[in-house]
Amino acid sequence: MRYIPILCLKEGMKLGKNIYSTEGVVLLAENVILTEEYIASLIKIGVNGVYIDDNISSDIVVQNIISDELRIEAIKSIKSIYNNSRNVGRTINMVENIAKSIMFEILRSKNIMINMIDIKTFDDYMYTHCLNVGVLAAVVGVGLNLDTKKIEKLTAAGLLHDIGKVFISKDLLNKTEKLTEEEEKLIRSHAELGYRYIKQYYTIPVTSYVGVLQHHERFDGKGYPDGKKGDEISQFGRIICLCDAYDKLVTEAPTRKACIPSEAIEYIMANNGQMFDPKLVKVFLRRVAPYPIGSILRLSNGEKVIVIENNEECSIRPKVRNVETQEVYDLTYDWNLRNVTIIDVEDM
């Protein structure tokens, strides 16, 4: 199967993966043949793309980093946590349970690499974003060889990093016009609001809620709320800053368009040492594929290929297959292709 942006879908394509609502209801099941009406409905609810099965991708398996079942349960729980922030006793258990489940699923995975594009809708944006940041943080934690207790705390901090936004109006958060100075200041306050809330009501370790406070600090000291830099920022804060930025870039939201993963990775690399900790960027690039499996690429020699496998040692040079001849190339190890580069990501 392979991922197709929503505006590139055509009538007659076969859906490769279920599309779920926030509540876990199947909106459209895999193997359904897409009609114009189905495509219009997906656009209306803000789906930014789907996985399809076709002749060039039918043998390609795209593995979830966490199961659909856990993702559905986690989004429900995160929604409950963020919408019932006063019922603290119940939400503490939810956060701990989700964080632990995510960590164990990732640790059990044979290939700990983000190799797929998440399918989201506008209405569940904040909840899926918080889940994705938690998952990305856990993946980075595993890449850093942190112990399981620390990975669990890091994951919890990722899940809760935006909880301060529940104290800010949705109209302001979703505003598409230029923000006033006062509005910008209010939105920026979410890091401190979340920190104070968690510190007061949650019995979680200090590293977790400090990570929430510092997830908008920059490695060069130009972030907020305190302008800390380098190692003055907690490890959790530096990790969540990186994961938060990446997921925002690849996510369609009411206020912005999504980048493709390779563009988001370029942004991360361009801001290496400025916004982001270089040591963490190095780990991140080994764990998040710029060209997810199923991506269609145009090579500098004119060939059109599909990504069939990624190599964490050199994720910018995947194993690919020519969509016409079916010939397989390993861009990392094939010496004859050393001068061949990827020049574009295409849709078919």
Coordinates of C-alpha atoms in Angstrom, one line a residue:
M1 CA 0.0 0.0 0.0
R2 CA 1.0 3.6 -0.3
Y3 CA 0.0 7.0 1.0
I4 CA -1.9 9.5 -1.3
P5 CA -2.6 13.1 -0.4
I6 CA -6.4 13.8 -0.4
L7 CA -6.4 16.1 -3.4
C8 CA -4.7 13.4 -5.5
L9 CA -7.3 10.7 -4.9
K10 CA -9.3 9.5 -7.9
E11 CA -12.5 7.6 -8.2
G12 CA -11.9 3.9 -8.4
M13 CA -8.9 3.8 -6.1
K14 CA -9.0 1.1 -3.4
L15 CA -8.6 2.1 0.3
G16 CA -5.6 0.3 1.9
K17 CA -6.3 1.2 5.6
N18 CA -9.3 1.9 7.7
I19 CA -10.2 5.5 8.4
Y20 CA -11.4 6.0 12.0
S21 CA -13.3 8.8 13.8
T22 CA -12.0 10.2 17.1
E23 CA -14.2 7.7 18.9
G24 CA -12.8 4.7 17.0
V25 CA -15.7 4.3 14.7
V26 CA -14.7 3.1 11.2
L27 CA -15.7 5.9 8.8
L28 CA -14.4 4.0 5.8
A29 CA -13.1 0.5 5.7
E30 CA -10.0 -0.9 3.9
N31 CA -10.7 -2.4 0.5
V32 CA -13.6 0.0 -0.2
I33 CA -13.5 1.4 -3.7
L34 CA -13.4 5.2 -3.5
T35 CA -16.2 7.2 -5.2
E36 CA -16.4 10.9 -5.7
E37 CA -18.9 11.1 -2.8
Y38 CA -16.5 9.3 -0.5
I39 CA -13.6 11.5 -1.5
A40 CA -15.7 14.7 -1.0
S41 CA -16.7 13.5 2.5
L42 CA -13.1 12.8 3.4
I43 CA -12.1 16.3 2.3
K44 CA -15.1 17.8 4.3
I45 CA -13.9 16.3 7.6
G46 CA -10.3 17.4 7.0
V47 CA -8.6 14.1 6.2
N48 CA -5.3 15.1 4.6
G49 CA -4.6 11.8 2.8
V50 CA -5.2 8.0 2.9
Y51 CA -3.4 4.8 2.2
I52 CA -4.4 3.0 -1.0
D53 CA -3.7 -0.4 -2.5
D54 CA -2.8 -0.6 -6.2
N55 CA -0.7 -2.6 -8.7
I56 CA 2.6 -0.9 -7.8
S57 CA 2.1 -1.1 -4.0
S58 CA 0.0 -4.2 -3.3
D59 CA 3.0 -6.2 -1.9
I60 CA 4.2 -3.3 0.3
V61 CA 3.3 -3.6 4.0
V62 CA 3.3 -0.3 6.0
Q63 CA 3.7 -1.1 9.7
N64 CA 2.2 1.0 12.4
I65 CA 4.6 2.0 15.2
I66 CA 1.7 1.4 17.6
S67 CA -1.4 -0.7 16.8
D68 CA -4.7 0.8 15.6
E69 CA -6.4 -0.5 18.8
L70 CA -3.9 1.3 21.1
R71 CA -4.1 4.5 18.9
I72 CA -7.9 4.6 19.2
E73 CA -7.9 3.9 22.9
A74 CA -5.2 6.5 23.5
I75 CA -7.0 9.2 21.5
K76 CA -10.2 8.5 23.5
S77 CA -8.2 8.8 26.8
I78 CA -6.3 11.9 25.7
K79 CA -9.6 13.5 24.7
S80 CA -11.1 12.7 28.1
I81 CA -7.9 13.9 29.9
Y82 CA -8.0 17.3 28.1
N83 CA -11.7 17.7 28.4
N84 CA -12.0 16.7 32.0
S85 CA -8.9 18.4 33.4
R86 CA -10.6 18.8 36.8
N87 CA -11.2 15.1 37.4
V88 CA -7.5 14.6 38.3
G89 CA -7.5 11.3 40.1
R90 CA -8.9 9.5 37.1
T91 CA -6.8 11.3 34.5
I92 CA -3.5 10.5 36.3
N93 CA -4.2 6.8 35.9
M94 CA -5.1 7.3 32.2
V95 CA -1.9 9.1 31.4
E96 CA 0.3 6.5 33.2
N97 CA -1.6 3.6 31.4
I98 CA -1.3 5.1 28.0
A99 CA 2.4 6.0 28.4
K100 CA 3.2 2.5 29.6
S101 CA 1.2 0.9 26.7
I102 CA 2.9 3.0 24.1
M103 CA 6.4 2.3 25.5
F104 CA 5.9 -1.5 25.6
E105 CA 4.5 -1.6 22.1
I106 CA 7.4 0.3 20.8
L107 CA 9.9 -1.8 22.7
R108 CA 8.3 -4.9 21.3
S109 CA 8.6 -3.7 17.7
K110 CA 11.4 -5.2 15.7
N111 CA 11.9 -2.1 13.6
I112 CA 11.6 1.0 15.7
M113 CA 11.3 3.6 12.9
I114 CA 8.4 5.9 12.0
N115 CA 7.7 4.7 8.5
M116 CA 4.2 5.9 7.8
I117 CA 2.1 9.0 7.6
D118 CA -0.6 9.4 10.2
I119 CA -4.2 10.0 9.0
K120 CA -5.9 12.7 10.9
T121 CA -9.0 14.9 10.8
F122 CA -9.4 18.5 11.9
D123 CA -11.8 17.7 14.7
D124 CA -9.2 15.5 16.5
Y125 CA -6.1 17.5 15.7
M126 CA -5.1 18.4 19.3
Y127 CA -5.6 14.9 20.6
T128 CA -3.8 13.1 17.8
H129 CA -1.0 15.7 17.9
C130 CA -0.5 15.1 21.6
L131 CA -0.5 11.3 21.0
N132 CA 2.0 11.6 18.2
V133 CA 4.3 13.8 20.3
G134 CA 4.2 11.1 23.0
V135 CA 4.9 8.4 20.5
L136 CA 7.8 10.3 18.9
A137 CA 9.3 11.1 22.3
A138 CA 9.1 7.4 23.2
V139 CA 10.9 6.5 20.0
V140 CA 13.6 9.1 20.6
G141 CA 13.9 7.8 24.2
V142 CA 14.5 4.3 22.9
G143 CA 17.1 5.6 20.5
L144 CA 18.9 7.3 23.4
N145 CA 18.8 3.9 25.3
L146 CA 17.0 5.5 28.2
D147 CA 15.7 3.1 30.9
T148 CA 12.1 2.1 30.7
K149 CA 11.0 4.2 33.7
K150 CA 12.5 7.3 32.1
I151 CA 10.9 6.5 28.7
E152 CA 7.5 6.1 30.4
K153 CA 7.9 9.5 32.1
L154 CA 9.0 11.1 28.8
T155 CA 6.1 9.7 27.0
A156 CA 3.7 11.0 29.7
A157 CA 5.2 14.5 29.3
G158 CA 4.7 14.3 25.5
L159 CA 1.1 13.3 26.0
L160 CA 0.5 16.2 28.3
H161 CA 2.7 18.9 26.7
D162 CA -0.2 21.0 25.4
I163 CA -2.6 20.6 28.3
G164 CA -2.2 24.3 29.1
K165 CA -4.2 25.0 25.9
V166 CA -7.4 23.8 27.6
F167 CA -7.3 27.1 29.5
I168 CA -7.2 29.2 26.2
S169 CA -10.3 29.7 24.0
K170 CA -10.6 27.5 20.9
D171 CA -11.5 30.5 18.8
L172 CA -8.1 32.0 19.6
L173 CA -6.2 28.7 19.1
N174 CA -7.8 28.3 15.7
K175 CA -7.6 31.9 14.6
T176 CA -6.3 32.1 11.0
E177 CA -5.8 35.9 10.9
K178 CA -2.6 37.6 12.2
L179 CA -2.5 37.5 16.0
T180 CA -2.2 40.7 18.0
E181 CA 0.7 41.0 20.5
E182 CA -1.6 40.3 23.4
E183 CA -3.1 37.2 21.6
E184 CA 0.4 35.9 20.9
K185 CA 1.4 36.4 24.5
L186 CA -1.8 34.5 25.7
I187 CA -1.1 31.5 23.4
R188 CA 2.5 31.4 24.5
S189 CA 1.3 31.2 28.1
H190 CA 0.0 27.6 27.5
A191 CA 3.4 26.1 28.5
E192 CA 3.4 27.8 31.9
L193 CA -0.3 27.1 32.4
G194 CA 0.2 23.4 31.7
Y195 CA 3.2 23.3 33.9
R196 CA 1.4 24.9 36.9
Y197 CA -1.6 22.7 36.4
I198 CA 0.4 19.4 36.3
K199 CA 2.6 20.5 39.1
Q200 CA -0.4 21.2 41.3
Y201 CA -2.7 18.3 40.5
Y202 CA -0.6 15.4 39.1
T203 CA 1.7 13.1 41.1
I204 CA 4.2 12.7 38.3
P205 CA 8.0 13.2 38.5
V206 CA 9.3 16.8 38.2
T207 CA 11.2 15.8 35.0
S208 CA 7.8 15.3 33.3
Y209 CA 6.2 18.6 34.1
V210 CA 9.4 20.6 33.6
G211 CA 9.4 19.0 30.1
V212 CA 5.9 20.5 29.6
L213 CA 7.1 23.9 30.7
Q214 CA 10.2 23.9 28.4
H215 CA 8.8 22.4 25.2
H216 CA 9.1 25.8 23.4
E217 CA 12.6 26.6 24.6
R218 CA 15.1 26.7 21.8
F219 CA 18.6 25.3 21.9
D220 CA 20.0 28.8 21.0
G221 CA 18.2 30.5 23.9
K222 CA 15.6 32.3 21.7
G223 CA 12.6 30.3 22.9
Y224 CA 10.1 30.8 25.7
P225 CA 9.0 31.1 28.5
D226 CA 12.5 31.6 30.1
G227 CA 14.9 31.9 27.2
K228 CA 17.0 29.0 28.4
K229 CA 19.6 27.5 26.1
G230 CA 21.6 24.3 25.6
D231 CA 21.8 22.1 28.6
E232 CA 20.0 24.6 30.7
I233 CA 16.9 23.1 29.1
S234 CA 15.9 19.7 30.5
Q235 CA 16.4 16.7 28.4
F236 CA 12.7 16.1 28.3
G237 CA 12.1 19.7 27.2
R238 CA 14.6 19.4 24.3
I239 CA 13.1 16.1 23.1
I240 CA 9.5 17.3 23.2
C241 CA 10.5 20.6 21.4
L242 CA 11.8 18.5 18.5
C243 CA 8.9 16.0 18.4
D244 CA 6.3 18.8 18.7
A245 CA 7.9 20.8 15.9
Y246 CA 8.1 17.8 13.5
D247 CA 4.5 16.6 14.1
K248 CA 3.2 20.1 13.6
L249 CA 5.0 20.3 10.3
V250 CA 3.6 17.1 8.9
T251 CA 0.0 17.7 10.2
E252 CA -2.8 19.5 8.4
A253 CA -4.5 21.9 10.8
P254 CA -7.3 24.4 10.5
T255 CA -4.6 27.2 10.5
R256 CA -1.9 25.7 8.1
K257 CA -1.1 23.1 5.4
A258 CA 1.0 20.0 6.1
C259 CA 4.5 19.4 4.8
I260 CA 5.6 16.0 3.5
P261 CA 8.0 14.2 5.8
S262 CA 11.1 14.9 3.8
E263 CA 10.4 18.7 3.9
A264 CA 9.8 18.5 7.7
I265 CA 13.1 16.6 8.1
E266 CA 14.9 19.4 6.0
Y267 CA 13.4 22.0 8.4
I268 CA 14.7 20.0 11.4
M269 CA 18.2 19.7 9.8
A270 CA 18.2 23.4 8.9
N271 CA 17.5 24.4 12.5
N272 CA 20.0 21.9 14.0
G273 CA 21.9 23.6 16.7
Q274 CA 19.5 26.6 16.6
M275 CA 16.1 25.4 17.6
F276 CA 17.1 21.8 18.3
D277 CA 19.8 19.9 20.2
P278 CA 22.2 18.4 17.6
K279 CA 22.6 15.2 19.6
L280 CA 18.9 14.6 19.6
V281 CA 18.6 15.5 15.9
K282 CA 21.1 12.8 15.1
V283 CA 19.0 10.2 17.0
F284 CA 15.7 11.6 15.5
L285 CA 17.0 11.2 11.9
R286 CA 17.8 7.5 12.5
R287 CA 14.2 6.9 13.8
V288 CA 12.0 9.0 11.5
A289 CA 12.0 8.2 7.8
P290 CA 12.0 11.2 5.4
Y291 CA 10.6 9.0 2.7
P292 CA 8.1 6.6 4.4
I293 CA 7.6 3.2 2.8
G294 CA 5.2 3.5 -0.1
S295 CA 6.4 7.0 -1.1
I296 CA 6.8 7.6 -4.9
L297 CA 10.1 9.3 -5.7
R298 CA 11.6 10.8 -8.9
L299 CA 15.4 10.1 -9.2
S300 CA 17.9 12.4 -10.9
N301 CA 18.3 9.8 -13.6
G302 CA 14.6 10.2 -14.5
E303 CA 13.4 7.0 -13.0
K304 CA 10.2 6.9 -11.0
V305 CA 10.5 4.5 -8.0
I306 CA 8.6 3.5 -4.9
V307 CA 10.2 3.1 -1.4
I308 CA 10.1 -0.5 -0.2
E309 CA 12.5 -0.3 2.8
N310 CA 14.3 2.2 4.9
N311 CA 17.7 2.0 6.4
E312 CA 18.1 3.8 9.8
E313 CA 21.9 4.1 9.1
C314 CA 21.1 6.3 6.1
S315 CA 17.4 7.1 5.9
I316 CA 17.8 9.6 3.1
R317 CA 18.9 6.8 0.8
P318 CA 16.2 4.1 1.0
K319 CA 15.7 0.9 -0.9
V320 CA 13.4 1.5 -3.9
R321 CA 11.8 -0.3 -6.8
N322 CA 11.3 1.1 -10.3
V323 CA 7.5 1.3 -10.8
E324 CA 7.7 0.2 -14.5
T325 CA 10.6 -2.4 -14.6
Q326 CA 10.2 -3.6 -11.0
E327 CA 14.0 -3.5 -10.7
V328 CA 15.1 -3.0 -7.0
Y329 CA 17.9 -0.6 -6.0
D330 CA 19.5 0.1 -2.7
L331 CA 20.4 3.8 -2.8
T332 CA 22.7 3.4 0.2
Y333 CA 24.8 0.5 -0.8
D334 CA 24.6 0.3 -4.6
W335 CA 27.9 1.8 -5.8
N336 CA 26.6 2.2 -9.3
L337 CA 23.9 4.6 -8.0
R338 CA 26.3 6.8 -5.9
N339 CA 25.7 9.8 -8.1
V340 CA 21.9 9.3 -8.4
T341 CA 19.9 11.5 -6.0
I342 CA 16.2 12.0 -5.1
I343 CA 14.9 15.1 -6.7
D344 CA 11.2 15.0 -5.9
V345 CA 8.4 13.2 -4.1
E346 CA 5.6 12.5 -6.5
D347 CA 1.9 11.5 -6.4
M348 CA 0.5 9.1 -8.9

